[in-house]
XYZ file of C-alpha atoms in Angstrom:
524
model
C 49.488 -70.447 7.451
C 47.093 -68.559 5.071
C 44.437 -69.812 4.411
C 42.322 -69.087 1.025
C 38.528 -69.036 1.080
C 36.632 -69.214 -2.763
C 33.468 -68.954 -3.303
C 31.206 -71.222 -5.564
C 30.254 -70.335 -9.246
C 28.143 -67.093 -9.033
C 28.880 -65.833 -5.576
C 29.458 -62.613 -5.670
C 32.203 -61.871 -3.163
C 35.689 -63.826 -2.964
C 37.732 -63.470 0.269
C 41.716 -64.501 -0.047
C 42.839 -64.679 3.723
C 41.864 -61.348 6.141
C 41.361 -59.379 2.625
C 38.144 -58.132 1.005
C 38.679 -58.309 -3.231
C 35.427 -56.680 -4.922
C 35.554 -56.743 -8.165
C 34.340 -53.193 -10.124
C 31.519 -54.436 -11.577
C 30.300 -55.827 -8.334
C 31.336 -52.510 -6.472
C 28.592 -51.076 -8.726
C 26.032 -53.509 -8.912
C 26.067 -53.108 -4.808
C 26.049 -49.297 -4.726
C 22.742 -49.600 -7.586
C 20.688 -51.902 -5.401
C 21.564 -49.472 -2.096
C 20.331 -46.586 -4.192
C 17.380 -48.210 -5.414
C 16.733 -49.215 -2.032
C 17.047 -45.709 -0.283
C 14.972 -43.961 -2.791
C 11.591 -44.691 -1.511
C 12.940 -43.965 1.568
C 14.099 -41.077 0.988
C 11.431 -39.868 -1.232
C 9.030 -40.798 1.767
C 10.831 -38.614 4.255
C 10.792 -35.669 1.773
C 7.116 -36.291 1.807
C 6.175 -36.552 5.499
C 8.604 -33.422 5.795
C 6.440 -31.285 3.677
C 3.376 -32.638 5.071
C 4.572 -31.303 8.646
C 6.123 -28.378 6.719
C 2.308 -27.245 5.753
C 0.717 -28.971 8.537
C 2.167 -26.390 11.357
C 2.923 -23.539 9.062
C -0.908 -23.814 8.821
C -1.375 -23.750 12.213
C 1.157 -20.533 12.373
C -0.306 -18.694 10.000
C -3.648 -19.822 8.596
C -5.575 -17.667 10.876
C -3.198 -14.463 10.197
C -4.281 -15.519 6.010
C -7.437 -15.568 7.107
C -7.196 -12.183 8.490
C -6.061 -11.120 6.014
C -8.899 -12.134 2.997
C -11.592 -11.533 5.208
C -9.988 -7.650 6.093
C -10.148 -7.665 2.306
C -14.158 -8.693 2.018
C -14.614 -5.188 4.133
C -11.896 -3.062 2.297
C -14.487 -3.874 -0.779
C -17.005 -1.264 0.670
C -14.536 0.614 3.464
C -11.013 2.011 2.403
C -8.323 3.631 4.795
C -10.018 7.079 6.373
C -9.375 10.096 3.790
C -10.019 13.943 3.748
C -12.699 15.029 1.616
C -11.029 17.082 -0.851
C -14.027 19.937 -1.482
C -14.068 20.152 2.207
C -10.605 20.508 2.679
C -10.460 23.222 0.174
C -13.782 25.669 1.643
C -12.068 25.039 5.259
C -9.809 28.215 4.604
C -11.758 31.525 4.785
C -11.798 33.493 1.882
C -8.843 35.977 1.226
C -9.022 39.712 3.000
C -6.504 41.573 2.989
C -8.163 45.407 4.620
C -4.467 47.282 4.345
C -2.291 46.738 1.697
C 0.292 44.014 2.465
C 3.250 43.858 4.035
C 5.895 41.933 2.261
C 8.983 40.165 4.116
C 12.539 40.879 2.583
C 12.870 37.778 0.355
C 16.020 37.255 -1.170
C 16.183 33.580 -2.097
C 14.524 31.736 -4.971
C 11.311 30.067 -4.674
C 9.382 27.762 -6.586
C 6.271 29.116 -5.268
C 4.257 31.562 -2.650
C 0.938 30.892 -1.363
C -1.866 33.507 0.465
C -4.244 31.947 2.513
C -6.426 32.718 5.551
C -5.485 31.593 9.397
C -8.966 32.995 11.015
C -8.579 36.350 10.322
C -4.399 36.662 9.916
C -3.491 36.401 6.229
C -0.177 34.449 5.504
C 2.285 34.465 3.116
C 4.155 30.750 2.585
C 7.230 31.156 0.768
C 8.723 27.663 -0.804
C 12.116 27.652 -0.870
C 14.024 26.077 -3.686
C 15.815 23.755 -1.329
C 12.315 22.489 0.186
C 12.005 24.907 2.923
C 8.548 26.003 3.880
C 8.355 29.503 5.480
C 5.504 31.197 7.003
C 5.284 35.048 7.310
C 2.296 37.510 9.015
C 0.915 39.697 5.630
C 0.574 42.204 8.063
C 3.912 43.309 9.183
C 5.758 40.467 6.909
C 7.644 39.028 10.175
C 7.666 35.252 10.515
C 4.247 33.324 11.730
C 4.315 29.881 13.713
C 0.432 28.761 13.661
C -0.853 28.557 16.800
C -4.233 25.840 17.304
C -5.928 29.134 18.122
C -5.822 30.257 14.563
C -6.593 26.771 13.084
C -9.787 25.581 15.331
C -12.037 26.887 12.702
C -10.560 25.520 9.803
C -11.507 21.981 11.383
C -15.226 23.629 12.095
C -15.538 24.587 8.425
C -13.593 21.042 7.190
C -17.077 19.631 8.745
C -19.245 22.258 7.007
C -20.483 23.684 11.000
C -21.452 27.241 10.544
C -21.478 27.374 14.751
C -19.861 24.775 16.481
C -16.491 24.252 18.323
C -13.329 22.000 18.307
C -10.839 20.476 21.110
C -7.503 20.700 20.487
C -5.953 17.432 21.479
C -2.029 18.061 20.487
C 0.241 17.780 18.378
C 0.338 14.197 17.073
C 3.215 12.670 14.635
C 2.740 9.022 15.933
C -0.890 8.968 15.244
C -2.485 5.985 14.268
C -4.809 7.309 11.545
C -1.704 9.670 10.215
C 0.929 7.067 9.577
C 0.739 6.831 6.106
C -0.021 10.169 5.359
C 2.715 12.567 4.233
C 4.600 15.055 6.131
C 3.574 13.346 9.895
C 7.242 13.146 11.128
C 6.703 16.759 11.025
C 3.541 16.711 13.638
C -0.016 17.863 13.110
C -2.756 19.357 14.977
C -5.544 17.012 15.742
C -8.866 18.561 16.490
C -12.246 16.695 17.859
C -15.118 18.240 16.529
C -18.497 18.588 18.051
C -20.607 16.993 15.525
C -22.576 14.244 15.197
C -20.068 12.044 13.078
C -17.209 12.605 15.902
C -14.997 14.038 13.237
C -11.236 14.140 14.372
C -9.296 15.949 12.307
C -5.613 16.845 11.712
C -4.249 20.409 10.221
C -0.689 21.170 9.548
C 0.885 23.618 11.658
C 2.807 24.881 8.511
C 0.178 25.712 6.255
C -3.108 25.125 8.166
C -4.209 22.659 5.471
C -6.716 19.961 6.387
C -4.047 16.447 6.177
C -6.553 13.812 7.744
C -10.020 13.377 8.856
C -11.844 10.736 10.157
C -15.208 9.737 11.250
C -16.623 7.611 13.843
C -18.067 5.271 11.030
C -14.820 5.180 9.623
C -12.211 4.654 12.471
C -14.968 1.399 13.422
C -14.659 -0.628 9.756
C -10.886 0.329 9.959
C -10.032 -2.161 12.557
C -12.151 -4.884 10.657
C -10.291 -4.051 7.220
C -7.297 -1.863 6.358
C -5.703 -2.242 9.853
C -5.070 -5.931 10.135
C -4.794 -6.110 6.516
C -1.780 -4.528 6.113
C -1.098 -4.841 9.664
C -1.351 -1.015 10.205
C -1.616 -0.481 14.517
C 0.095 2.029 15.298
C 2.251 0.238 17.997
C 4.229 -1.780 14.812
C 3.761 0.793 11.918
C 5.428 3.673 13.629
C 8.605 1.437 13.703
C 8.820 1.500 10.042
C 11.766 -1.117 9.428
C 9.966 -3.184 12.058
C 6.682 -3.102 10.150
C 8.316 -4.003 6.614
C 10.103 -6.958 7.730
C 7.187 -8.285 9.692
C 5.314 -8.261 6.543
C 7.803 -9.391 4.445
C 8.659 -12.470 6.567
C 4.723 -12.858 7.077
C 3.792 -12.846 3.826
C 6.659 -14.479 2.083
C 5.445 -17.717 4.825
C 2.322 -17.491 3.327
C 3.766 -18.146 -0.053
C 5.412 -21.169 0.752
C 2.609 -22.676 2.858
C -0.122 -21.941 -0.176
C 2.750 -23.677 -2.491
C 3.276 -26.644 -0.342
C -0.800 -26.566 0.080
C -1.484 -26.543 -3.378
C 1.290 -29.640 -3.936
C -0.433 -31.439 -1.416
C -3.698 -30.796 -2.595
C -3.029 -31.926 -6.385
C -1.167 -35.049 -5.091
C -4.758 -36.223 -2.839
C -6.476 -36.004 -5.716
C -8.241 -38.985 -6.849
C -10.355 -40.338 -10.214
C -13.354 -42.308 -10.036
C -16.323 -41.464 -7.999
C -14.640 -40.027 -4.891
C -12.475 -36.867 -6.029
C -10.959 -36.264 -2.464
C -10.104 -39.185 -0.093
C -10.822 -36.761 3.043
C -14.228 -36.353 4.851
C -15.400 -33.305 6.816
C -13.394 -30.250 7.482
C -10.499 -32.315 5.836
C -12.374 -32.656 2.796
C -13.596 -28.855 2.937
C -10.206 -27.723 2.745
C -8.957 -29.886 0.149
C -11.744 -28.952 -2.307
C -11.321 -25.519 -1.720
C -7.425 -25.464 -1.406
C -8.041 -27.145 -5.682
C -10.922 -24.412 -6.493
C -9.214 -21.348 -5.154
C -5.731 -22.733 -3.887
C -3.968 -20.318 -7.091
C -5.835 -17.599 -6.325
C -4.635 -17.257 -2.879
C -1.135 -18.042 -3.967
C -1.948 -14.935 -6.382
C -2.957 -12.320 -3.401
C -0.321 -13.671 -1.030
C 2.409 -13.516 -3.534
C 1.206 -10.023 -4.630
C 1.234 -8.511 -0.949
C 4.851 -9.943 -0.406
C 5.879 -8.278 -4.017
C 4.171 -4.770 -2.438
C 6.594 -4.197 0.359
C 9.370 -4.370 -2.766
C 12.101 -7.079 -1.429
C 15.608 -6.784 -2.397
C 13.997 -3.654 -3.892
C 12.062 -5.471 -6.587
C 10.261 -2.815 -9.099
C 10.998 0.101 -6.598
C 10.033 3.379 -8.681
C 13.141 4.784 -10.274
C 14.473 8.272 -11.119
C 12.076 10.522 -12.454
C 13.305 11.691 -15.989
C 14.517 15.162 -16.398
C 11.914 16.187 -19.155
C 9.503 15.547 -16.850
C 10.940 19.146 -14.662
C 11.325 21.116 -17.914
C 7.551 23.029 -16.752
C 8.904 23.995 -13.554
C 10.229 27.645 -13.058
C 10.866 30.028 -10.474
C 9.015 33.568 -9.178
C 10.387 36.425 -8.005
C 9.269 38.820 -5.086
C 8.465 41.468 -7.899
C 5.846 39.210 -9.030
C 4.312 38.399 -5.918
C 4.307 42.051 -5.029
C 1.977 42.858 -8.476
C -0.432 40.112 -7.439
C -0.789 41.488 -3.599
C -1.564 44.744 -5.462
C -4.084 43.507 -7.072
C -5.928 41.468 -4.430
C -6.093 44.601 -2.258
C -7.401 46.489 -4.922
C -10.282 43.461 -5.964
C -11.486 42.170 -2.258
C -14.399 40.907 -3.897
C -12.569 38.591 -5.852
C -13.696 35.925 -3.342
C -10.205 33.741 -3.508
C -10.049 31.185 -0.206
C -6.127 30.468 -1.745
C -4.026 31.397 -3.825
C -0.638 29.802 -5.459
C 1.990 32.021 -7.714
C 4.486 29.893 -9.244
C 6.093 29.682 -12.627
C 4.904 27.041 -15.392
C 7.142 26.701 -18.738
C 8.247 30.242 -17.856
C 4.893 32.375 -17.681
C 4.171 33.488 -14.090
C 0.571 31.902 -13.324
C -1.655 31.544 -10.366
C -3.658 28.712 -9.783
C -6.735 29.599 -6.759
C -9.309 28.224 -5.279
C -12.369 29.962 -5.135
C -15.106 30.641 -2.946
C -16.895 27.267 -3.589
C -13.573 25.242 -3.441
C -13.323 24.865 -7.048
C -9.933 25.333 -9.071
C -9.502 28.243 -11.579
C -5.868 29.995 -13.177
C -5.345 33.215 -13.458
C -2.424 35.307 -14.492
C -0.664 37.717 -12.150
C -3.445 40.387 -12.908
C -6.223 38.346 -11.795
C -7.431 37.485 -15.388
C -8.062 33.910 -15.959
C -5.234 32.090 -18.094
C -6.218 28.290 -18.918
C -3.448 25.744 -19.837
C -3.442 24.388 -23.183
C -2.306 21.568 -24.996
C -0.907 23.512 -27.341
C 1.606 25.669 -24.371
C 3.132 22.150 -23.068
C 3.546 21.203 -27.150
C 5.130 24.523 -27.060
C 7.171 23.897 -24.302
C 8.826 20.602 -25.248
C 9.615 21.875 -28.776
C 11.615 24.610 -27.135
C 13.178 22.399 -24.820
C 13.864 20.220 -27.911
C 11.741 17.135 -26.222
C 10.333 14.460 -28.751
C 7.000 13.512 -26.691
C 3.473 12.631 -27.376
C 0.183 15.145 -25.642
C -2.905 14.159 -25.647
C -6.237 15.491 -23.524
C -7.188 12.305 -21.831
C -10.950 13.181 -20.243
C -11.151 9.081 -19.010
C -9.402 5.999 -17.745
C -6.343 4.639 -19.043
C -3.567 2.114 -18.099
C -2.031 3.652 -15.183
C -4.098 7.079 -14.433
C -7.865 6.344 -13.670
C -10.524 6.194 -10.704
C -11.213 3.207 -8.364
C -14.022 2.264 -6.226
C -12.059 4.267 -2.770
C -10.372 7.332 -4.723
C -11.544 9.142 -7.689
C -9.312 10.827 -10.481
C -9.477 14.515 -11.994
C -10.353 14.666 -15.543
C -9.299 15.931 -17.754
C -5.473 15.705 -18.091
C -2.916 16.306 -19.963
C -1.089 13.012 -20.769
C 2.613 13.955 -21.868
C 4.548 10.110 -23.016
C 8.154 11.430 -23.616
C 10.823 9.557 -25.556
C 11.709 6.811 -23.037
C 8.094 5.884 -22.700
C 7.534 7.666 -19.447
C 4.350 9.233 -19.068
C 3.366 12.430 -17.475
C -0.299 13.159 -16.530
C -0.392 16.860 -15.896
C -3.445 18.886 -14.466
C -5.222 20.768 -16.768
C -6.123 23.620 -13.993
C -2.634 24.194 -12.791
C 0.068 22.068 -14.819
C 1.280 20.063 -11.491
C 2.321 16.372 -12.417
C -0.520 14.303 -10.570
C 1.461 11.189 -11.537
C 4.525 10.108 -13.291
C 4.542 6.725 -14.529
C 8.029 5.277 -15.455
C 9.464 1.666 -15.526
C 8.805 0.615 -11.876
C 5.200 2.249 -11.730
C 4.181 0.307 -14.940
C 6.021 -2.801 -13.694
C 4.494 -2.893 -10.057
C 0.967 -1.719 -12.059
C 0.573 -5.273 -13.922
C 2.676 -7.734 -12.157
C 1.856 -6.308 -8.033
C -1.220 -4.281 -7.943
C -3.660 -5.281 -11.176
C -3.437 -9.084 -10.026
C -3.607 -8.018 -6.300
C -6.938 -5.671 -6.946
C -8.291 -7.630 -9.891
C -8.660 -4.008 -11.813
C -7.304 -4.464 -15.379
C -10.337 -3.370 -16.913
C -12.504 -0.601 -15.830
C -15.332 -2.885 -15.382
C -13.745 -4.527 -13.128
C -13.742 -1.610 -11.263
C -17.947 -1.292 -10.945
C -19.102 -2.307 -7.841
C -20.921 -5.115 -9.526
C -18.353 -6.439 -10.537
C -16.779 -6.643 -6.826
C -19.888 -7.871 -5.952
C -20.275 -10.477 -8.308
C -16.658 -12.050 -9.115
C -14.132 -10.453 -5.983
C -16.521 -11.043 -3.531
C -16.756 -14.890 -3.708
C -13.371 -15.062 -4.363
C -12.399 -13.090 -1.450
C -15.247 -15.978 0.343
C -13.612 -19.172 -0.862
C -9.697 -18.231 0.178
C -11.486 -17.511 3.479
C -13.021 -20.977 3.530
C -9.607 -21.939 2.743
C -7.502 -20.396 5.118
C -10.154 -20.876 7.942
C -10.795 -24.555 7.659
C -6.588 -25.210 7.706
C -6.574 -23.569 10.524
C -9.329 -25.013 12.133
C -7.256 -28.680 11.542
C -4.410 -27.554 12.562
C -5.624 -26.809 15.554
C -7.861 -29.839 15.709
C -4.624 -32.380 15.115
C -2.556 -29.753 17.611
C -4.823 -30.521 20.078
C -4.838 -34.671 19.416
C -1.124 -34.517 19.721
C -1.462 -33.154 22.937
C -3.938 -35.292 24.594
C -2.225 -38.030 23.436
C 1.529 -36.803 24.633
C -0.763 -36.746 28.042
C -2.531 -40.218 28.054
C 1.286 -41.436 27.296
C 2.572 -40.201 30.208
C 0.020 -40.884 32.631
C 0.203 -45.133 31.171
C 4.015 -44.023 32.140
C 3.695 -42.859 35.211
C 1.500 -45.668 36.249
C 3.456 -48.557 35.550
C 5.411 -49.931 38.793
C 8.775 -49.213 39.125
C 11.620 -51.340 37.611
C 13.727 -53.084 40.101
């Protein structure tokens, strides 16, 4: 017998027998008052989630971001070892050729030959146009592999010792003061000096040029600032794949703890008299996390942008105007200028470059107190002018813009760890590109196209804080980067420092827990 169930006036739910009948406008009256109700829930989950999110990411990494600003503080004063470039240039001795020289059978074409000194053997280094660097003996013209015999006194000279010697310590292409610098696959010759300043330097085998040097003083503040900044020992940054992700992964953390930080932090705070709600280290870091919370989102994000993800802003093709100045010599033209150096061996060269620039033969030495001069293939000095690259791009039918730049400007000038040669030639072509060429021997000492100019404002002017050249003036590093650089460290340090502090109450507690456990009598 069925039997039929109705409810009074205003219930909301009628049952006819075993079966349910909900009526569509009740259907969605019930599913509104579950949703209402599981918002706050859910919205408190999301919450505490992001709260733990930030809470142990802190933990993670707040001491590696600490690291990291604080590696910056000393990278103010004390950059990355680098050669002095006067010293590199006087460590060669000074071209002397006593019989006339012998020239190899060169049949290729080159870009460029170079004479220089190996103690008392002069060389002959013949670049290929495919990149190949050959080295041949002046005085029979056979091939030349440098030995560290013929390259200990370069080092002694690099240091300016008139007397003195140098241990050769190998051949090093895993070193950890050469990673970065170019051409180390290829293996150099590192020397230890006897000098007061425990010089070590490195020489290339190839051409016997001084690569590297470093001092005691130096190699000390590098593993307080550039090495854990950008995470440079050797043992990771030889592995070069390794090294990239590491700091991508790193760093790209960082960004989303300093974003969840800096959510936190503006949610906490508070009007009326108390503007934090925390007391202590808690309240240090939430003051500090509001004051210089963006800024640190600023470097962090920055540093992740450097290593170019997904290749963001990685440089692109260098424009074909740009190659217009290079040329080619011939061995007839190197022959006339070994002519000529025999005949003047007072000339006092230390080396010597032939190559070819917008089609005129040149040579661009240094001289005897390492300064650059340009001469033409009889020894008689030829400057570069503006007027010979205007010249040049007419005849290459090239719309571009020269100038003589003698200071700063957007993307070629000085900073407080490497300094600039003025003046320039500053060649902007028709895309925009610009080409700052040097003034002594016409080389491109930078080329600054889309992804230079992009990385310049949006990387590496927010990550240095050097848009304006007085920003570059070491009061001004002193004055507005330093307590910058002072306040993220507050920052980072005093997360930590909680992190571990509430790490360390979870697990005393975890412990009292179990001992109440294990002391309660066992259940029948």
């Amino acid at each position: 017998m069925r039997q039929s169930f109705s409810s009074r006036p205003g219930n909301k739910l009628t049952l006819c027998g075993t079966s349910q009948n909900i009526s569509r406008w009740q259907t969605a009256e019930s599913k509104t008052d579950l949703a209402e109700f599981m918002k706050p829930a859910l919205r408190k989950k999301a919450v505490r989630t992001l709260f733990l999110l930030h809470r142990w990411s802190g933990i993670t990494l707040g001491l590696m971001m600490c690291i990291w600003c604080l590696s910056g503080v000393v990278m103010l004063w004390k950059a990355w070892p680098q050669r002095d470039e006067l010293q590199a240039a006087l460590a060669h001795n000074t071209i002397s050729l006593e019989d006339p020289a012998v020239l190899p059978p060169l049949k290729e074409r080159y870009r460029a030959f170079r004479v220089l000194m190996a103690g008392r053997i002069p060389l002959l280094l013949a670049y290929a146009e495919t990149g190949i660097v050959r080295t041949y003996d002046l005085r029979n013209g056979r091939p030349y592999h440098l030995s560290p015999e013929d390259l200990a006194g370069n080092a002694v000279r690099y240091v300016g010792l008139t007397a003195g010697s140098a241990h050769f310590d190998g051949l090093r292409d895993h070193d950890q003061w050469i990673l970065n610098t170019k051409g180390h696959q290829s293996g150099f010759y590192r020397f230890a000096v006897d000098d007061p300043d425990r010089n070590v330097v490195y020489l290339s085998p190839e051409t016997g040029d001084v690569m590297q040097a470093t001092t005691r003083n130096s190699r000390f503040w590098s593993w307080f600032g550039a090495i854990p900044h950008w995470l440079y020992p050797s043992l990771l940054k030889r592995h070069q794949t390794a090294w990239v992700y590491t700091l991508c992964v790193l760093s790209g953390s960082g960004v989303a703890l300093t974003t969840t930080g800096l959510w936190i932090g503006w949610r906490r705070i508070r009007s009326g008299k108390s503007f934090s709600p925390y007391r202590g280290f808690h309240r240090l870091h939430h003051v500090s996390g509001i004051i210089f919370g963006l800024m640190l989102l600023s470097w962090i994000t920055t540093g992740f942008l450097s290593m170019n993800p997904a290749g963001f802003l990685a440089r692109g093709p260098v424009p074909e105007w740009t190659k217009i100045f290079e040329g080619f010599v011939s061995r007839g033209e190197l022959s006339q200028v070994m002519t000529e150096l025999h005949a003047h061996p007072e000339c006092g060269l230390r080396d010597i470059r032939l190559s070819s620039w917008s089609g005129i033969p040149f040579i661009a030495a240094t001289t005897e107190n390492g300064k650059s001069s340009t001469f033409g293939i009889s020894l008689n000095p030829v400057p570069l002018t503006q007027e010979d690259i205007e010249k040049t791009l007419t005849r290459n039918h090239v719309s571009a813009q020269v100038i003589t730049l003698g200071q700063d400007d957007a993307y070629y000038f000085s900073t407080r760890h490497f300094t600039r040669f003025f003046p320039v030639f500053r060649v902007t072509g028709p895309d925009g590109v610009r080409a700052y060429l040097d003034t002594r021997t016409g080389t491109p000492l930078l080329i600054a196209e889309s992804g230079t100019k992009g990385s310049r404002w949006i990387i590496y002017g927010p990550h240095d804080l050097d848009f304006f050249p007085w920003l570059r003036q070491p009061i001004a590093r002193l004055i507005i980067v330093l307590p910058l650089l002072l306040g993220v460290s507050t920052l980072c340090l005093s997360g930590f420092l909680l992190g571990i502090k509430r790490l360390g109450y979870r697990i005393t507690t975890t412990r009292k827990h179990r001992q109440r456990q294990d002391s309660l009598p066992p259940r029948d």
